[in-house]
Amino acid sequence: MRSMSLLREITPKLKGFCVSAQDILDRCAGQIMAEIEQGLEKHYKEVLNVSSADSHRMGLKPITFARQVLAACFYPSLLNDESIPLDARERAQRLLGECEGGSIGSYTAERGIKKIQASICKFITKRDGVVSDPENVYITNGSQASLIIVLKLLVQSEGSLKTGVLTPVPSHSTFSLAVAAQGGLVVPYYLCEEQGWAVQLEELRRALHTARGQCNPTVLYVINPGSPTGHVQSKDSIAEVIRFAAEERLFLMVDEGHQDNVYGKGIEFYSYRRVLNEMGPPFSSTVELASINSISKSVIGECGLRGGYLELVNLDPLVIPYIYRFISMNGCASLSGQITVDVMVDPPQPTQPSYELYTQEVQSIKSTIKNNAQKTLELLSGLPGISCQPVNGGIFAFPRLHLSQSAIKHAKEKQLEPDLLYCLLLLEDEGLCVGAGCVHGQKEGTYHIRISLATQEETMKDVLQRLKSFHLRFIKEFP
Amino acid sequence: MRSMSLLREITPKLKGFCVSAQDILDRCAGQIMAEIEQGLEKHYKEVLNVSSADSHRMGLKPITFARQVLAACFYPSLLNDESIPLDARERAQRLLGECEGGSIGSYTAERGIKKIQASICKFITKRDGVVSDPENVYITNGSQASLIIVLKLLVQSEGSLKTGVLTPVPSHSTFSLAVAAQGGLVVPYYLCEEQGWAVQLEELRRALHTARGQCNPTVLYVINPGSPTGHVQSKDSIAEVIRFAAEERLFLMVDEGHQDNVYGKGIEFYSYRRVLNEMGPPFSSTVELASINSISKSVIGECGLRGGYLELVNLDPLVIPYIYRFISMNGCASLSGQITVDVMVDPPQPTQPSYELYTQEVQSIKSTIKNNAQKTLELLSGLPGISCQPVNGGIFAFPRLHLSQSAIKHAKEKQLEPDLLYCLLLLEDEGLCVGAGCVHGQKEGTYHIRISLATQEETMKDVLQRLKSFHLRFIKEFP
């Protein structure tokens, strides 16, 4: 019999997947909550967790229209229930008509329900003023699923040099894991904090040229609106990145999940698709682009339903049938996600009964996030030892901690990243869980925290109050 | 500027993902349906598609209790709607209580909602008489997602020899794609048709020993109850396979998705988990096993909701944290899938208001499939040039076509696999779409078709009538 398990032998493969700072924070938050439940006295009643992007968890409400459509799709008896508005029932009826056997329990085509693909294209066409082809649209289980599909297509698993993926720092921690899991290499490019976390051409060049020789960099990953930075790229900045991708023959992979949530004064969202088209040939007809959107990052905030879509632009028509088949390996995306995508790209219209409530709910979420961003920046600007760049979109603030040498020394003694130590103490002292910058990546010697703004305004007040109390004590303790 | 797209350069990676016989059939079926819609006269009114395992598409109905729980979770106003039975509403209430912020729009833990994990373990413990630990249970987006997770863990992407995965023939076509996509090599072992598609030890040995040297075979994949074969393994057969895996140091990966649908006379389902445990040490404490179950393959038949679970047994505790993290890359499974898993493993109890309807619906689906199997076997046994092994479980019959030399010659002239030609002619002549054996794998020189039994009995009558008419003409045409 064997003496050692098979999986232990392949541990090298899993090595990158060690316990992260976020796991440590989550575990610690869970422990404190358990203590509170057991009656242990703390000076706070509950843990507030604003470390991740989960708006419903932190009290934002689902969009009623989306949930009514979903409920009626799941339980068609509701199609005759007049307590649900007619347009929601009609939408459900129409969507069920697109499902095989009239049931959302059937598989759909691998790339999703055709009618929803068409709605997505209509949405893109309206947004960008350029026709979008349903053949290029893939409905997926969300943005991470979309990213993995694109990485699977692009990352070479054979050959002497690994495929390099230019990746912004800071970024999503799960993205680096996905690159590693596909056998690719993350090539970090640093966003310029001093310029509000802008993408800088010279930094892209530096990253690319440093990487060449060590790997084969062929993919450029961009997050716009930025996450966790809150930066929103200008049209010019996007054009510059596109030109760079064209010159250097890079495949552009753009996460545009926060596109419906841009609130900086005078700031507008431009899609890469739109700018690419406006640049005209040869760019508009050659630069390969994957654009990603999702129901989790949208103000609709349905993280648990797992849904999104992917548009592939300028791909060689000869490879498309292979891509279809490649994607078919996973089967279609969850129907609840697909239906929510339909609602996201095709909301109720002014003449419809659900229009008013839908608009009101969406506006309320948007204004909540905008107000939370403003309140956060106001508070932070008045505190010593912490600073924050403008937040123009998305749902995070990513302020910088200007930690003292004594704080850094204390962290090193504890064998913890200094920002993780800060987060752990904040959690312990005030029951407030924020994300640690080290999870998302940051320039060496800089430290940050990540705060989700997708929470009720009342809760945000409490969050900021706890942060302030702790921070002032912390900088006093580590002067 | 580039002259050639990036993806065309990496086409070698996608080469395995060419258009399959199933794609050809689907396209052809779509074309005929479009012709009918355009008013083109055929002697049949509609295409009947029994080529794949999608019960709702072919008219089987969703389980009401599951849909009621789902609807109330999506739209909590229904928690007070007395037209929905109390136990469904209470279940929804309880599940919402397990969701962050009380919304199924929140992310859950990566491995799923703890309470549902506990229900799965209770179900396994009751089924097998052996305690199942929630720490080993992963709620996923379905069986294909579970298989991919296990393959990702086990298939080595580096090293001179590829990881070999012993794979039954016939099998699911998407499984081979998944192995290839992870960089592994499919090592076929042939199920013994003459013995009702049984797993044979000598064939496993032959496959393994042939593979050694060409690859590094470390995984043994089994489907029980068999799909598309309808074979159900006996306890002794399972014990034999487990002993073989132990001796040869193979990781057992078992798809047990059809476990609740076994109907052969005197035939009982045994899980690998149960037999492993009953074998005692050293087997019970060392053989590594992944057991997979899903809501698509269960009689609940919710393919579109994408849900299932995976239990990992005897894995080294040291690697578990790495696996958790590895799985976290994809985020949690869709909530609609998770909730349906809960209903599948914890159905209404005799004292509850939904018990009667639930039981009746499940029984009706089971008896429909059983009757369809029987009717199919009866018909086929009376036809020349076709034969079918007993179907004891699952939702497919996989009859063998004994094609004449003239039929085979005709297919070769058309550059088609003979069974695909049969399927295409059947589709064209009778509007009946069955699956082609070549998609699922078969011994060279043998030809099969796959028929889904998960359809209404009335429809099945029509299916069999069409098959009979065509088959008799076909063997007359190609004697």
CSV table of C-alpha atoms in Angstrom, one decimal, chain B residues 261-458:
chain,number,residue,atom,x,y,z
B,261,ASN,CA,-32.3,6.6,-10.3
B,262,VAL,CA,-31.7,2.8,-10.2
B,263,TYR,CA,-34.6,0.6,-11.3
B,264,GLY,CA,-33.2,-2.7,-12.6
B,265,LYS,CA,-34.9,-5.7,-10.9
B,266,GLY,CA,-33.0,-6.6,-7.8
B,267,ILE,CA,-30.4,-4.0,-8.5
B,268,GLU,CA,-29.3,-1.7,-5.7
B,269,PHE,CA,-27.0,1.4,-5.8
B,270,TYR,CA,-23.8,1.1,-3.6
B,271,SER,CA,-21.6,4.2,-3.3
B,272,TYR,CA,-17.9,3.8,-3.5
B,273,ARG,CA,-17.7,5.5,-0.2
B,274,ARG,CA,-19.8,2.8,1.5
B,275,VAL,CA,-18.0,-0.1,-0.1
B,276,LEU,CA,-14.6,1.5,0.8
B,277,ASN,CA,-15.7,1.8,4.4
B,278,GLU,CA,-17.0,-1.7,4.6
B,279,MET,CA,-13.7,-3.1,3.3
B,280,GLY,CA,-12.0,-1.7,6.4
B,281,PRO,CA,-8.3,-0.8,6.8
B,282,PRO,CA,-6.0,-0.4,5.1
B,283,PHE,CA,-8.4,0.5,2.2
B,284,SER,CA,-10.9,2.5,4.2
B,285,SER,CA,-8.2,4.8,5.5
B,286,THR,CA,-5.9,5.2,2.5
B,287,VAL,CA,-7.6,5.0,-0.9
B,288,GLU,CA,-8.2,8.6,-2.1
B,289,LEU,CA,-11.6,9.1,-3.5
B,290,ALA,CA,-13.6,11.9,-5.0
B,291,SER,CA,-17.3,11.2,-5.2
B,292,ILE,CA,-19.5,13.5,-7.3
B,293,ASN,CA,-23.2,14.1,-7.3
B,294,SER,CA,-25.4,16.7,-9.0
B,295,ILE,CA,-28.9,18.2,-9.4
B,296,SER,CA,-28.8,17.7,-13.2
B,297,LYS,CA,-28.4,13.9,-13.1
B,298,SER,CA,-30.6,13.4,-10.1
B,299,VAL,CA,-34.3,12.8,-10.8
B,300,ILE,CA,-34.7,16.5,-9.7
B,301,GLY,CA,-33.3,17.2,-13.2
B,302,GLU,CA,-32.4,20.9,-12.7
B,303,CYS,CA,-29.7,21.1,-15.4
B,304,GLY,CA,-29.9,24.8,-16.0
B,305,LEU,CA,-29.4,25.7,-12.3
B,306,ARG,CA,-26.0,24.2,-12.3
B,307,GLY,CA,-25.4,22.6,-8.9
B,308,GLY,CA,-23.8,19.6,-7.3
B,309,TYR,CA,-21.3,18.6,-4.7
B,310,LEU,CA,-18.0,16.8,-4.3
B,311,GLU,CA,-16.8,14.8,-1.4
B,312,LEU,CA,-13.1,14.2,-1.0
B,313,VAL,CA,-12.1,11.2,1.1
B,314,ASN,CA,-8.8,10.2,2.6
B,315,LEU,CA,-6.9,13.2,1.3
B,316,ASP,CA,-3.8,14.3,3.2
B,317,PRO,CA,-4.9,16.9,5.9
B,318,LEU,CA,-1.8,18.9,5.0
B,319,VAL,CA,-3.0,19.6,1.5
B,320,ILE,CA,-6.6,20.5,2.5
B,321,PRO,CA,-5.9,24.3,3.1
B,322,TYR,CA,-4.3,24.5,-0.3
B,323,ILE,CA,-7.3,22.8,-1.9
B,324,TYR,CA,-9.6,25.3,-0.2
B,325,ARG,CA,-7.5,28.2,-1.6
B,326,PHE,CA,-7.3,26.6,-5.0
B,327,ILE,CA,-11.1,26.3,-5.1
B,328,SER,CA,-11.5,29.8,-3.9
B,329,MET,CA,-10.2,31.0,-7.2
B,330,ASN,CA,-13.6,30.4,-8.8
B,331,GLY,CA,-15.6,31.8,-6.0
B,332,CYS,CA,-18.7,30.1,-4.6
B,333,ALA,CA,-21.2,28.1,-6.6
B,334,SER,CA,-24.4,29.7,-7.8
B,335,LEU,CA,-26.9,30.1,-5.0
B,336,SER,CA,-29.8,28.7,-7.0
B,337,GLY,CA,-27.7,25.5,-7.5
B,338,GLN,CA,-26.8,25.4,-3.8
B,339,ILE,CA,-30.4,25.7,-2.7
B,340,THR,CA,-31.5,22.9,-5.0
B,341,VAL,CA,-28.7,20.7,-3.7
B,342,ASP,CA,-30.2,21.3,-0.2
B,343,VAL,CA,-33.6,20.1,-1.4
B,344,MET,CA,-32.1,17.1,-3.2
B,345,VAL,CA,-30.3,15.8,-0.1
B,346,ASP,CA,-33.0,16.9,2.4
B,347,PRO,CA,-36.5,16.4,0.9
B,348,PRO,CA,-39.7,17.0,2.7
B,349,GLN,CA,-40.4,14.5,5.5
B,350,PRO,CA,-43.7,12.5,6.0
B,351,THR,CA,-45.1,14.9,8.6
B,352,GLN,CA,-44.6,18.0,6.3
B,353,PRO,CA,-47.3,19.4,4.0
B,354,SER,CA,-45.1,19.1,0.8
B,355,TYR,CA,-44.3,15.4,1.4
B,356,GLU,CA,-47.1,13.9,-0.6
B,357,LEU,CA,-46.7,16.0,-3.7
B,358,TYR,CA,-42.9,15.8,-3.6
B,359,THR,CA,-43.0,12.0,-3.3
B,360,GLN,CA,-45.6,11.7,-6.0
B,361,GLU,CA,-43.6,13.9,-8.4
B,362,VAL,CA,-40.3,12.0,-7.8
B,363,GLN,CA,-42.0,8.6,-8.1
B,364,SER,CA,-43.7,9.7,-11.3
B,365,ILE,CA,-40.4,10.7,-12.8
B,366,LYS,CA,-38.8,7.5,-11.7
B,367,SER,CA,-41.5,5.3,-13.0
B,368,THR,CA,-41.6,7.2,-16.3
B,369,ILE,CA,-37.9,6.6,-16.8
B,370,LYS,CA,-38.2,3.0,-15.8
B,371,ASN,CA,-41.2,2.4,-18.1
B,372,ASN,CA,-39.4,4.2,-21.0
B,373,ALA,CA,-36.4,1.9,-20.4
B,374,GLN,CA,-38.5,-1.1,-20.5
B,375,LYS,CA,-40.5,0.0,-23.6
B,376,THR,CA,-37.2,0.8,-25.4
B,377,LEU,CA,-35.7,-2.6,-24.6
B,378,GLU,CA,-38.9,-4.3,-25.7
B,379,LEU,CA,-38.9,-2.5,-29.0
B,380,LEU,CA,-35.2,-3.0,-29.7
B,381,SER,CA,-35.3,-6.7,-28.9
B,382,GLY,CA,-37.9,-7.2,-31.7
B,383,LEU,CA,-35.9,-5.3,-34.3
B,384,PRO,CA,-33.2,-6.9,-36.5
B,385,GLY,CA,-29.8,-5.3,-36.7
B,386,ILE,CA,-29.9,-3.6,-33.4
B,387,SER,CA,-29.4,-4.8,-29.8
B,388,CYS,CA,-29.3,-3.3,-26.4
B,389,GLN,CA,-27.9,-4.4,-23.0
B,390,PRO,CA,-30.1,-4.2,-19.9
B,391,VAL,CA,-30.6,-0.7,-18.6
B,392,ASN,CA,-30.6,-0.8,-14.8
B,393,GLY,CA,-30.1,2.9,-13.9
B,394,GLY,CA,-29.5,6.3,-15.2
B,395,ILE,CA,-31.3,8.0,-18.1
B,396,PHE,CA,-29.8,6.6,-21.2
B,397,ALA,CA,-30.0,3.5,-23.4
B,398,PHE,CA,-27.0,2.9,-25.6
B,399,PRO,CA,-28.0,0.3,-28.1
B,400,ARG,CA,-25.6,-1.2,-30.6
B,401,LEU,CA,-26.2,-0.9,-34.4
B,402,HIS,CA,-25.1,-4.0,-36.3
B,403,LEU,CA,-24.5,-2.2,-39.5
B,404,SER,CA,-24.1,-4.0,-42.8
B,405,GLN,CA,-21.0,-3.6,-44.9
B,406,SER,CA,-23.0,-1.6,-47.4
B,407,ALA,CA,-24.1,0.9,-44.8
B,408,ILE,CA,-20.5,1.2,-43.6
B,409,LYS,CA,-19.3,1.7,-47.1
B,410,HIS,CA,-21.9,4.3,-47.8
B,411,ALA,CA,-20.8,6.2,-44.7
B,412,LYS,CA,-17.2,6.1,-45.7
B,413,GLU,CA,-18.1,7.5,-49.1
B,414,LYS,CA,-19.8,10.4,-47.3
B,415,GLN,CA,-16.8,10.8,-45.0
B,416,LEU,CA,-19.0,10.3,-41.9
B,417,GLU,CA,-18.8,7.9,-39.0
B,418,PRO,CA,-21.3,5.2,-39.7
B,419,ASP,CA,-23.4,5.8,-36.6
B,420,LEU,CA,-23.4,9.5,-37.3
B,421,LEU,CA,-24.7,8.8,-40.8
B,422,TYR,CA,-27.4,6.7,-39.2
B,423,CYS,CA,-28.3,9.5,-36.8
B,424,LEU,CA,-28.4,12.1,-39.6
B,425,LEU,CA,-30.6,10.1,-41.8
B,426,LEU,CA,-32.9,9.3,-38.8
B,427,LEU,CA,-33.1,13.0,-38.1
B,428,GLU,CA,-33.8,13.9,-41.7
B,429,ASP,CA,-36.3,11.1,-42.3
B,430,GLU,CA,-38.2,11.0,-39.1
B,431,GLY,CA,-37.3,14.2,-37.2
B,432,LEU,CA,-35.8,12.2,-34.4
B,433,CYS,CA,-32.5,13.2,-33.0
B,434,VAL,CA,-30.6,10.6,-31.0
B,435,GLY,CA,-26.9,10.7,-30.0
B,436,ALA,CA,-24.1,9.1,-32.1
B,437,GLY,CA,-22.0,6.5,-30.4
B,438,CYS,CA,-18.8,8.0,-31.8
B,439,VAL,CA,-19.3,11.1,-29.6
B,440,HIS,CA,-19.1,8.9,-26.5
B,441,GLY,CA,-16.5,6.4,-27.6
B,442,GLN,CA,-16.9,2.8,-28.6
B,443,LYS,CA,-14.7,-0.2,-29.5
B,444,GLU,CA,-13.4,0.1,-33.1
B,445,GLY,CA,-15.8,-1.5,-35.5
B,446,THR,CA,-18.8,-1.2,-33.2
B,447,TYR,CA,-21.5,1.5,-33.7
B,448,HIS,CA,-24.1,2.8,-31.2
B,449,ILE,CA,-26.7,5.4,-30.6
B,450,ARG,CA,-27.6,7.1,-27.4
B,451,ILE,CA,-31.3,7.6,-26.4
B,452,SER,CA,-32.3,9.7,-23.4
B,453,LEU,CA,-35.1,8.1,-21.5
B,454,ALA,CA,-35.9,11.2,-19.5
B,455,THR,CA,-39.0,12.2,-21.4
B,456,GLN,CA,-42.8,11.8,-21.1
B,457,GLU,CA,-44.1,8.4,-21.9
B,458,GLU,CA,-46.3,9.6,-24.6
